[in-house]
Amino acid sequence: MKREREDHVRDRQFPTDGRGLSLIAIAGLIAGVILISSLVKSGDNSLLCSIAKSRSQPINGFSNMETQLQALVHYATSKITPQQNFGEISVTYDVLKKRNPCNFLVFGLGYDSRMWEALNPQGKTLFLEEDPKWVDIVLKGAPNLRAHAVKYRTQLKEADALLNHFRTEPSCFPSNAYLRGNDQCKLALTGFPDEFYDTEWDLIMIDAPRGYFPEAPGRMAAIYSAAVMARNRNGSSVTHVFLHDVDRKVEKVFATRFLCKKYLVKSVGRLWHFEIPPADQTTSHDGPRFC
């Protein structure tokens, strides 16, 4: 049990140093969202009037503001530094401001989850986490988060073998790719909750599962599946995919293979931001080529 707790801390807690995120800055971001949301909903130029009128807003509007305020208090009083730094978080925040409300899928559940939930008011934010015990720990402190424990079929040490498998398995090819029930393709995420498959995701954040030791699930399947979901999207809108820890070899290799450098629009710190169009707007390939 002690080893498990140490693993949680090592993987999810980061020191407050020059590279770390300023918790005051996070609180400021959330406070800004509350301010903007209040003004937009009220149509009034006065924040005081906006707050006063919030009592007459629909229940869901009050619930969203309550979530934002809880997150604001949490980060203003926390001594724990989230994994991404301020510059990296700002990349996703800038997109959330433009696309809100939106459907936001986050691979990973941790100390930054309240922030992502608060930065997407009126939207749907879903967290996927590999460790069911960690899900229980986080949800005890933030029961309003929408989170699921999921199982991955891969291990980091299989990364090279999975690339070889992709090249020879037709069900992995972009022209045939699908996720739900695709047991033939080892990179396809299967057995996940229905809302994972049934929702069209506007933003996808890949900051999990763990990928720092050989037996860890690695992010190979998450990266591949994000590419498939983006390509299979209905309509003309792009899917924004944010990949963290691109300083690591596996993340970089799989991102280049499946998310495609031509769709990379921004790089800040250890975060890459891709804008991936639906497949009907790209040149299709019959073979194993996404890019």
PDB file of N, CA, C and O in Angstrom, residues 78-114:
ATOM      1  N   SER A  78      -3.832  25.582  -2.654  1.00  0.00           N
ATOM      2  CA  SER A  78      -3.077  24.339  -2.830  1.00  0.00           C
ATOM      3  C   SER A  78      -1.574  24.583  -2.853  1.00  0.00           C
ATOM      4  O   SER A  78      -1.113  25.632  -3.302  1.00  0.00           O
ATOM      5  N   LYS A  79      -0.838  23.604  -2.374  1.00  0.00           N
ATOM      6  CA  LYS A  79       0.623  23.659  -2.427  1.00  0.00           C
ATOM      7  C   LYS A  79       1.163  22.693  -3.477  1.00  0.00           C
ATOM      8  O   LYS A  79       2.378  22.554  -3.638  1.00  0.00           O
ATOM      9  N   ILE A  80       0.275  22.015  -4.184  1.00  0.00           N
ATOM     10  CA  ILE A  80       0.670  21.022  -5.178  1.00  0.00           C
ATOM     11  C   ILE A  80       0.678  21.658  -6.558  1.00  0.00           C
ATOM     12  O   ILE A  80      -0.279  22.309  -6.958  1.00  0.00           O
ATOM     13  N   THR A  81       1.766  21.476  -7.294  1.00  0.00           N
ATOM     14  CA  THR A  81       1.910  22.044  -8.617  1.00  0.00           C
ATOM     15  C   THR A  81       1.472  21.044  -9.681  1.00  0.00           C
ATOM     16  O   THR A  81       2.010  19.951  -9.746  1.00  0.00           O
ATOM     17  N   PRO A  82       0.505  21.386 -10.545  1.00  0.00           N
ATOM     18  CA  PRO A  82       0.086  20.481 -11.612  1.00  0.00           C
ATOM     19  C   PRO A  82       1.213  20.175 -12.584  1.00  0.00           C
ATOM     20  O   PRO A  82       2.247  20.843 -12.602  1.00  0.00           O
ATOM     21  N   GLN A  83       0.999  19.172 -13.417  1.00  0.00           N
ATOM     22  CA  GLN A  83       2.057  18.659 -14.270  1.00  0.00           C
ATOM     23  C   GLN A  83       2.498  19.647 -15.334  1.00  0.00           C
ATOM     24  O   GLN A  83       3.688  19.780 -15.619  1.00  0.00           O
ATOM     25  N   GLN A  84       1.572  20.344 -15.969  1.00  0.00           N
ATOM     26  CA  GLN A  84       1.927  21.269 -17.031  1.00  0.00           C
ATOM     27  C   GLN A  84       2.239  22.654 -16.469  1.00  0.00           C
ATOM     28  O   GLN A  84       1.672  23.070 -15.460  1.00  0.00           O
ATOM     29  N   ASN A  85       3.129  23.366 -17.144  1.00  0.00           N
ATOM     30  CA  ASN A  85       3.445  24.712 -16.692  1.00  0.00           C
ATOM     31  C   ASN A  85       2.461  25.716 -17.295  1.00  0.00           C
ATOM     32  O   ASN A  85       1.590  25.363 -18.101  1.00  0.00           O
ATOM     33  N   PHE A  86       2.590  26.971 -16.913  1.00  0.00           N
ATOM     34  CA  PHE A  86       1.618  27.980 -17.312  1.00  0.00           C
ATOM     35  C   PHE A  86       1.552  28.149 -18.823  1.00  0.00           C
ATOM     36  O   PHE A  86       0.467  28.269 -19.408  1.00  0.00           O
ATOM     37  N   GLY A  87       2.706  28.147 -19.476  1.00  0.00           N
ATOM     38  CA  GLY A  87       2.726  28.302 -20.927  1.00  0.00           C
ATOM     39  C   GLY A  87       2.017  27.165 -21.631  1.00  0.00           C
ATOM     40  O   GLY A  87       1.275  27.381 -22.608  1.00  0.00           O
ATOM     41  N   GLU A  88       2.242  25.948 -21.156  1.00  0.00           N
ATOM     42  CA  GLU A  88       1.607  24.778 -21.767  1.00  0.00           C
ATOM     43  C   GLU A  88       0.086  24.810 -21.565  1.00  0.00           C
ATOM     44  O   GLU A  88      -0.685  24.550 -22.492  1.00  0.00           O
ATOM     45  N   ILE A  89      -0.340  25.116 -20.359  1.00  0.00           N
ATOM     46  CA  ILE A  89      -1.778  25.192 -20.077  1.00  0.00           C
ATOM     47  C   ILE A  89      -2.441  26.283 -20.905  1.00  0.00           C
ATOM     48  O   ILE A  89      -3.572  26.131 -21.378  1.00  0.00           O
ATOM     49  N   SER A  90      -1.741  27.387 -21.110  1.00  0.00           N
ATOM     50  CA  SER A  90      -2.316  28.507 -21.853  1.00  0.00           C
ATOM     51  C   SER A  90      -2.647  28.132 -23.289  1.00  0.00           C
ATOM     52  O   SER A  90      -3.586  28.688 -23.887  1.00  0.00           O
ATOM     53  N   VAL A  91      -1.908  27.184 -23.873  1.00  0.00           N
ATOM     54  CA  VAL A  91      -2.189  26.752 -25.241  1.00  0.00           C
ATOM     55  C   VAL A  91      -3.587  26.148 -25.327  1.00  0.00           C
ATOM     56  O   VAL A  91      -4.385  26.493 -26.204  1.00  0.00           O
ATOM     57  N   THR A  92      -3.899  25.250 -24.393  1.00  0.00           N
ATOM     58  CA  THR A  92      -5.221  24.622 -24.384  1.00  0.00           C
ATOM     59  C   THR A  92      -6.289  25.627 -23.976  1.00  0.00           C
ATOM     60  O   THR A  92      -7.396  25.636 -24.538  1.00  0.00           O
ATOM     61  N   TYR A  93      -5.975  26.476 -23.023  1.00  0.00           N
ATOM     62  CA  TYR A  93      -6.939  27.474 -22.559  1.00  0.00           C
ATOM     63  C   TYR A  93      -7.363  28.405 -23.686  1.00  0.00           C
ATOM     64  O   TYR A  93      -8.547  28.758 -23.814  1.00  0.00           O
ATOM     65  N   ASP A  94      -6.426  28.810 -24.534  1.00  0.00           N
ATOM     66  CA  ASP A  94      -6.754  29.696 -25.647  1.00  0.00           C
ATOM     67  C   ASP A  94      -7.769  29.053 -26.590  1.00  0.00           C
ATOM     68  O   ASP A  94      -8.647  29.731 -27.130  1.00  0.00           O
ATOM     69  N   VAL A  95      -7.649  27.741 -26.787  1.00  0.00           N
ATOM     70  CA  VAL A  95      -8.603  27.040 -27.647  1.00  0.00           C
ATOM     71  C   VAL A  95      -9.943  26.882 -26.941  1.00  0.00           C
ATOM     72  O   VAL A  95     -11.005  27.044 -27.550  1.00  0.00           O
ATOM     73  N   LEU A  96      -9.906  26.575 -25.651  1.00  0.00           N
ATOM     74  CA  LEU A  96     -11.145  26.429 -24.889  1.00  0.00           C
ATOM     75  C   LEU A  96     -11.959  27.724 -24.896  1.00  0.00           C
ATOM     76  O   LEU A  96     -13.199  27.694 -24.964  1.00  0.00           O
ATOM     77  N   LYS A  97     -11.296  28.851 -24.831  1.00  0.00           N
ATOM     78  CA  LYS A  97     -12.000  30.137 -24.860  1.00  0.00           C
ATOM     79  C   LYS A  97     -12.788  30.299 -26.151  1.00  0.00           C
ATOM     80  O   LYS A  97     -13.892  30.845 -26.152  1.00  0.00           O
ATOM     81  N   LYS A  98     -12.232  29.808 -27.255  1.00  0.00           N
ATOM     82  CA  LYS A  98     -12.870  29.972 -28.554  1.00  0.00           C
ATOM     83  C   LYS A  98     -13.942  28.908 -28.806  1.00  0.00           C
ATOM     84  O   LYS A  98     -14.941  29.192 -29.478  1.00  0.00           O
ATOM     85  N   ARG A  99     -13.735  27.698 -28.289  1.00  0.00           N
ATOM     86  CA  ARG A  99     -14.635  26.590 -28.605  1.00  0.00           C
ATOM     87  C   ARG A  99     -15.680  26.316 -27.531  1.00  0.00           C
ATOM     88  O   ARG A  99     -16.602  25.531 -27.753  1.00  0.00           O
ATOM     89  N   ASN A 100     -15.578  26.946 -26.380  1.00  0.00           N
ATOM     90  CA  ASN A 100     -16.510  26.687 -25.285  1.00  0.00           C
ATOM     91  C   ASN A 100     -17.915  27.137 -25.645  1.00  0.00           C
ATOM     92  O   ASN A 100     -18.090  28.216 -26.208  1.00  0.00           O
ATOM     93  N   PRO A 101     -18.971  26.351 -25.329  1.00  0.00           N
ATOM     94  CA  PRO A 101     -18.873  25.042 -24.690  1.00  0.00           C
ATOM     95  C   PRO A 101     -18.498  23.969 -25.700  1.00  0.00           C
ATOM     96  O   PRO A 101     -18.911  24.038 -26.856  1.00  0.00           O
ATOM     97  N   CYS A 102     -17.739  22.991 -25.246  1.00  0.00           N
ATOM     98  CA  CYS A 102     -17.264  21.969 -26.168  1.00  0.00           C
ATOM     99  C   CYS A 102     -17.166  20.623 -25.457  1.00  0.00           C
ATOM    100  O   CYS A 102     -17.362  20.523 -24.244  1.00  0.00           O
ATOM    101  N   ASN A 103     -16.871  19.600 -26.231  1.00  0.00           N
ATOM    102  CA  ASN A 103     -16.632  18.267 -25.691  1.00  0.00           C
ATOM    103  C   ASN A 103     -15.124  18.067 -25.567  1.00  0.00           C
ATOM    104  O   ASN A 103     -14.405  18.090 -26.570  1.00  0.00           O
ATOM    105  N   PHE A 104     -14.669  17.898 -24.344  1.00  0.00           N
ATOM    106  CA  PHE A 104     -13.239  17.884 -24.029  1.00  0.00           C
ATOM    107  C   PHE A 104     -12.888  16.537 -23.385  1.00  0.00           C
ATOM    108  O   PHE A 104     -13.368  16.221 -22.301  1.00  0.00           O
ATOM    109  N   LEU A 105     -12.066  15.763 -24.069  1.00  0.00           N
ATOM    110  CA  LEU A 105     -11.629  14.456 -23.579  1.00  0.00           C
ATOM    111  C   LEU A 105     -10.220  14.578 -23.030  1.00  0.00           C
ATOM    112  O   LEU A 105      -9.322  15.070 -23.720  1.00  0.00           O
ATOM    113  N   VAL A 106     -10.026  14.116 -21.800  1.00  0.00           N
ATOM    114  CA  VAL A 106      -8.715  14.219 -21.154  1.00  0.00           C
ATOM    115  C   VAL A 106      -8.247  12.825 -20.742  1.00  0.00           C
ATOM    116  O   VAL A 106      -8.905  12.156 -19.934  1.00  0.00           O
ATOM    117  N   PHE A 107      -7.128  12.400 -21.294  1.00  0.00           N
ATOM    118  CA  PHE A 107      -6.494  11.161 -20.846  1.00  0.00           C
ATOM    119  C   PHE A 107      -5.663  11.494 -19.612  1.00  0.00           C
ATOM    120  O   PHE A 107      -4.624  12.131 -19.698  1.00  0.00           O
ATOM    121  N   GLY A 108      -6.135  11.054 -18.459  1.00  0.00           N
ATOM    122  CA  GLY A 108      -5.450  11.333 -17.205  1.00  0.00           C
ATOM    123  C   GLY A 108      -6.367  12.024 -16.217  1.00  0.00           C
ATOM    124  O   GLY A 108      -7.273  12.776 -16.603  1.00  0.00           O
ATOM    125  N   LEU A 109      -6.143  11.756 -14.958  1.00  0.00           N
ATOM    126  CA  LEU A 109      -6.913  12.364 -13.878  1.00  0.00           C
ATOM    127  C   LEU A 109      -5.935  12.718 -12.768  1.00  0.00           C
ATOM    128  O   LEU A 109      -5.168  11.864 -12.322  1.00  0.00           O
ATOM    129  N   GLY A 110      -5.948  13.966 -12.343  1.00  0.00           N
ATOM    130  CA  GLY A 110      -4.965  14.344 -11.338  1.00  0.00           C
ATOM    131  C   GLY A 110      -5.232  15.700 -10.731  1.00  0.00           C
ATOM    132  O   GLY A 110      -6.372  16.155 -10.657  1.00  0.00           O
ATOM    133  N   TYR A 111      -4.148  16.369 -10.335  1.00  0.00           N
ATOM    134  CA  TYR A 111      -4.272  17.634  -9.632  1.00  0.00           C
ATOM    135  C   TYR A 111      -4.731  18.780 -10.524  1.00  0.00           C
ATOM    136  O   TYR A 111      -5.140  19.826 -10.028  1.00  0.00           O
ATOM    137  N   ASP A 112      -4.664  18.590 -11.846  1.00  0.00           N
ATOM    138  CA  ASP A 112      -5.109  19.650 -12.747  1.00  0.00           C
ATOM    139  C   ASP A 112      -6.528  19.430 -13.260  1.00  0.00           C
ATOM    140  O   ASP A 112      -7.048  20.243 -14.018  1.00  0.00           O
ATOM    141  N   SER A 113      -7.190  18.350 -12.832  1.00  0.00           N
ATOM    142  CA  SER A 113      -8.496  18.003 -13.395  1.00  0.00           C
ATOM    143  C   SER A 113      -9.569  19.040 -13.072  1.00  0.00           C
ATOM    144  O   SER A 113     -10.412  19.361 -13.915  1.00  0.00           O
ATOM    145  N   ARG A 114      -9.560  19.573 -11.855  1.00  0.00           N
ATOM    146  CA  ARG A 114     -10.542  20.607 -11.511  1.00  0.00           C
ATOM    147  C   ARG A 114     -10.382  21.827 -12.405  1.00  0.00           C
ATOM    148  O   ARG A 114     -11.369  22.489 -12.756  1.00  0.00           O
TER     149      ARG A 114
END
